[in-house]
Amino acid sequence: MLQNLKDLYGSKLAATDGDIGHVKDFYFDDQTWVIRYLVVDTGSWLSGRQVLLSPHAMGKPTGDEKTLPVKLSKERIEHSPSIESHKPVSRQYEIEYYRYYGWPAYWEGGAMWGFGGYPVVLPPSRDELDQLQKFRHRDDKHLQSSHAVTGYEIQATDGPIGSVSGFMVDEKSWAITELVVEAGHWYAGKEILLST
C-alpha cells in the first residue's frame, strides 16, 4: 500500500516501552529512491537531541494512524550513536549506527536493502561487519531531506510543470514510487503523480 510521506510528518513514535517523540523528517537515497531514515524529534525525552531510525526498526501499524510502532526500547535508542542535525550523515556514522543495531548495511549487495528488497533484519557475519570499514566516505551525498526537497520545481522537456508537494512511499519496502507534484496553472493547480 502507498502512503504520502506528508501524512506521516508529526506522527508519534512508540517504542516497546513508551513514546519517544514524533517524525520530523525523512532522509531518502536520491539514487535508489528509498527512505533510509526517519528523523525523530525526541522533545523533552532526550532534550536537544534528534535521533535517526532506520525502517529496520519500524513495526507493523497498530490501527492508530497517528502512532508508528518502533521495535526498539527507549534505552536502546537513547544509547544509539548521536547525530548532528546540521551536518550531512557520514558513512562513518552509518557504519557505527548499523553496527550498534546489528542490522545489515543497505549499501552492501545489489538490492534495494543490500541483499534484499525489504528492510529485513538478518544478523551480519563478523566478516560483513569488518568489510564495512572499507566504506569510509566522508558524507553520503545521496541522502536528501524530504522536507528540503519539497517545493523543488519539476521541469519537463518543454518547461516547468509544478513543484514537489509530497512523496508516495510503499509502506513495506519504504521505496518512493512516485513524486506528488502540485501542477501549475497549466493543469488547473491539481496534483499529479510522477514516477521516480
CSV table of C-alpha atoms in Angstrom, one decimal:
chain,number,residue,atom,x,y,z
A,1,MET,CA,0.0,0.0,0.0
A,2,LEU,CA,1.2,3.5,-0.8
A,3,GLN,CA,1.2,6.4,1.6
A,4,ASN,CA,2.1,10.1,1.2
A,5,LEU,CA,5.0,11.0,3.5
A,6,LYS,CA,3.4,14.3,4.3
A,7,ASP,CA,0.7,12.4,6.1
A,8,LEU,CA,3.4,10.9,8.4
A,9,TYR,CA,5.0,14.2,9.5
A,10,GLY,CA,4.3,14.7,13.1
A,11,SER,CA,3.2,11.1,13.8
A,12,LYS,CA,4.0,9.9,17.3
A,13,LEU,CA,6.6,7.1,17.6
A,14,ALA,CA,6.0,4.5,20.2
A,15,ALA,CA,9.0,2.3,21.3
A,16,THR,CA,8.3,-1.0,23.0
A,17,ASP,CA,8.3,0.8,26.4
A,18,GLY,CA,6.8,4.2,25.7
A,19,ASP,CA,6.7,7.3,23.4
A,20,ILE,CA,9.9,8.5,22.0
A,21,GLY,CA,8.9,11.6,20.1
A,22,HIS,CA,7.5,12.4,16.6
A,23,VAL,CA,8.5,12.2,13.0
A,24,LYS,CA,10.2,15.4,11.9
A,25,ASP,CA,11.7,14.5,8.5
A,26,PHE,CA,12.7,11.6,6.3
A,27,TYR,CA,16.1,11.1,4.6
A,28,PHE,CA,15.9,9.3,1.3
A,29,ASP,CA,18.5,8.0,-1.1
A,30,ASP,CA,18.2,10.0,-4.3
A,31,GLN,CA,19.7,7.2,-6.5
A,32,THR,CA,17.5,4.3,-5.3
A,33,TRP,CA,14.6,6.4,-4.1
A,34,VAL,CA,14.3,4.6,-0.8
A,35,ILE,CA,13.7,6.1,2.6
A,36,ARG,CA,16.8,5.3,4.7
A,37,TYR,CA,16.0,7.1,7.9
A,38,LEU,CA,13.1,8.7,9.9
A,39,VAL,CA,14.4,11.8,11.7
A,40,VAL,CA,12.8,11.8,15.2
A,41,ASP,CA,12.3,14.9,17.3
A,42,THR,CA,12.6,13.5,20.8
A,43,GLY,CA,11.1,16.5,22.5
A,44,SER,CA,11.8,16.6,26.3
A,45,TRP,CA,12.6,12.9,26.5
A,46,LEU,CA,16.2,13.3,25.0
A,47,SER,CA,16.3,17.1,25.3
A,48,GLY,CA,18.1,18.8,22.4
A,49,ARG,CA,18.8,15.6,20.6
A,50,GLN,CA,17.4,14.2,17.3
A,51,VAL,CA,17.5,10.5,16.6
A,52,LEU,CA,17.6,8.7,13.3
A,53,LEU,CA,15.6,5.5,12.9
A,54,SER,CA,16.0,3.1,10.0
A,55,PRO,CA,12.9,1.4,8.6
A,56,HIS,CA,14.5,-1.8,10.1
A,57,ALA,CA,13.2,-0.5,13.4
A,58,MET,CA,9.6,0.1,12.4
A,59,GLY,CA,6.9,-2.3,13.5
A,60,LYS,CA,3.6,-3.1,11.9
A,61,PRO,CA,1.0,-0.3,12.2
A,62,THR,CA,-1.5,-0.9,15.0
A,63,GLY,CA,-4.5,0.8,13.6
A,64,ASP,CA,-3.8,4.2,15.3
A,65,GLU,CA,-2.9,6.1,12.2
A,66,LYS,CA,-1.0,8.9,14.1
A,67,THR,CA,1.3,6.5,16.0
A,68,LEU,CA,4.0,4.4,14.4
A,69,PRO,CA,5.4,1.5,16.4
A,70,VAL,CA,9.1,1.1,16.8
A,71,LYS,CA,10.6,-2.4,17.6
A,72,LEU,CA,13.2,-0.9,20.0
A,73,SER,CA,13.3,0.1,23.7
A,74,LYS,CA,13.8,3.6,24.8
A,75,GLU,CA,17.1,2.7,26.4
A,76,ARG,CA,18.4,1.1,23.2
A,77,ILE,CA,17.5,4.3,21.2
A,78,GLU,CA,19.0,6.6,23.9
A,79,HIS,CA,22.4,4.9,23.7
A,80,SER,CA,22.4,4.9,19.8
A,81,PRO,CA,25.1,6.9,18.0
A,82,SER,CA,24.3,10.6,18.2
A,83,ILE,CA,23.7,12.6,15.0
A,84,GLU,CA,24.5,16.2,14.5
A,85,SER,CA,21.4,17.6,12.7
A,86,HIS,CA,23.3,20.4,11.0
A,87,LYS,CA,25.7,18.1,9.2
A,88,PRO,CA,25.2,15.5,6.4
A,89,VAL,CA,25.0,11.9,7.5
A,90,SER,CA,28.5,10.5,7.0
A,91,ARG,CA,29.3,6.9,6.1
A,92,GLN,CA,31.3,6.7,9.3
A,93,TYR,CA,28.2,7.5,11.3
A,94,GLU,CA,26.2,4.9,9.3
A,95,ILE,CA,28.8,2.2,9.9
A,96,GLU,CA,28.7,2.9,13.6
A,97,TYR,CA,24.9,3.1,13.6
A,98,TYR,CA,24.4,-0.2,11.7
A,99,ARG,CA,27.0,-1.9,13.9
A,100,TYR,CA,25.3,-0.7,17.0
A,101,TYR,CA,21.9,-2.2,16.0
A,102,GLY,CA,23.4,-5.2,14.2
A,103,TRP,CA,21.5,-4.6,11.0
A,104,PRO,CA,22.7,-5.4,7.5
A,105,ALA,CA,24.0,-2.3,5.7
A,106,TYR,CA,21.8,-1.2,2.8
A,107,TRP,CA,24.9,-0.2,0.7
A,108,GLU,CA,26.2,-3.8,0.7
A,109,GLY,CA,24.8,-6.1,-2.1
A,110,GLY,CA,22.9,-5.0,-5.1
A,111,ALA,CA,19.3,-4.9,-3.9
A,112,MET,CA,17.3,-2.0,-2.5
A,113,TRP,CA,18.1,-3.0,1.1
A,114,GLY,CA,21.5,-4.5,0.5
A,115,PHE,CA,20.9,-8.2,-0.1
A,116,GLY,CA,17.1,-8.0,-0.3
A,117,GLY,CA,14.1,-5.9,-1.4
A,118,TYR,CA,12.8,-5.1,2.1
A,119,PRO,CA,14.4,-3.9,5.4
A,120,VAL,CA,14.6,-7.3,7.0
A,121,VAL,CA,17.0,-8.0,9.8
A,122,LEU,CA,19.4,-10.8,9.3
A,123,PRO,CA,22.4,-10.9,11.6
A,124,PRO,CA,25.5,-9.9,9.7
A,125,SER,CA,28.6,-12.1,9.9
A,126,ARG,CA,31.8,-10.9,11.5
A,127,ASP,CA,33.3,-10.7,8.0
A,128,GLU,CA,30.5,-8.5,6.8
A,129,LEU,CA,31.0,-6.1,9.8
A,130,ASP,CA,34.7,-6.0,9.1
A,131,GLN,CA,34.1,-5.2,5.5
A,132,LEU,CA,32.0,-2.2,6.4
A,133,GLN,CA,35.3,-0.4,7.3
A,134,LYS,CA,36.1,0.0,3.6
A,135,PHE,CA,33.2,2.4,3.2
A,136,ARG,CA,34.8,5.3,5.0
A,137,HIS,CA,33.5,8.1,2.7
A,138,ARG,CA,33.2,11.5,4.3
A,139,ASP,CA,29.5,12.1,3.6
A,140,ASP,CA,26.7,10.2,1.8
A,141,LYS,CA,25.9,12.7,-0.9
A,142,HIS,CA,22.9,10.7,-1.9
A,143,LEU,CA,20.8,11.2,1.2
A,144,GLN,CA,18.3,14.0,0.9
A,145,SER,CA,15.8,15.5,3.3
A,146,SER,CA,12.2,15.1,2.2
A,147,HIS,CA,11.4,18.5,3.8
A,148,ALA,CA,14.2,20.2,1.9
A,149,VAL,CA,13.2,18.7,-1.5
A,150,THR,CA,9.5,19.6,-1.0
A,151,GLY,CA,8.9,22.7,-3.1
A,152,TYR,CA,11.6,21.8,-5.7
A,153,GLU,CA,10.5,22.8,-9.2
A,154,ILE,CA,9.9,20.0,-11.7
A,155,GLN,CA,11.0,20.6,-15.3
A,156,ALA,CA,9.5,18.8,-18.3
A,157,THR,CA,11.4,18.9,-21.5
A,158,ASP,CA,9.4,21.9,-22.6
A,159,GLY,CA,9.2,23.8,-19.4
A,160,PRO,CA,8.2,23.8,-15.7
A,161,ILE,CA,5.2,21.7,-14.7
A,162,GLY,CA,5.0,22.4,-11.0
A,163,SER,CA,6.7,21.7,-7.7
A,164,VAL,CA,7.2,18.7,-5.4
A,165,SER,CA,4.5,18.6,-2.7
A,166,GLY,CA,4.8,15.0,-1.5
A,167,PHE,CA,6.3,11.5,-1.9
A,168,MET,CA,4.3,8.3,-2.3
A,169,VAL,CA,6.1,5.6,-0.4
A,170,ASP,CA,5.5,1.8,-0.3
A,171,GLU,CA,4.9,1.0,3.4
A,172,LYS,CA,6.6,-2.4,3.2
A,173,SER,CA,9.8,-1.6,1.2
A,174,TRP,CA,9.9,2.1,2.1
A,175,ALA,CA,10.6,2.8,-1.6
A,176,ILE,CA,9.4,6.1,-3.0
A,177,THR,CA,7.4,5.1,-6.1
A,178,GLU,CA,6.0,8.5,-7.2
A,179,LEU,CA,6.5,12.2,-6.6
A,180,VAL,CA,3.4,14.2,-5.8
A,181,VAL,CA,3.6,17.3,-8.0
A,182,GLU,CA,1.4,20.4,-7.5
A,183,ALA,CA,0.8,21.3,-11.1
A,184,GLY,CA,0.8,25.0,-12.0
A,185,HIS,CA,-1.8,26.9,-13.9
A,186,TRP,CA,-1.4,24.8,-17.0
A,187,TYR,CA,-3.2,21.9,-15.2
A,188,ALA,CA,-5.6,24.0,-13.1
A,189,GLY,CA,-3.4,23.7,-10.0
A,190,LYS,CA,-4.2,20.0,-9.5
A,191,GLU,CA,-1.8,17.4,-8.1
A,192,ILE,CA,-0.3,14.9,-10.4
A,193,LEU,CA,1.9,11.8,-9.7
A,194,LEU,CA,5.2,11.3,-11.5
A,195,SER,CA,7.1,8.0,-11.3
A,196,THR,CA,10.5,8.3,-9.8
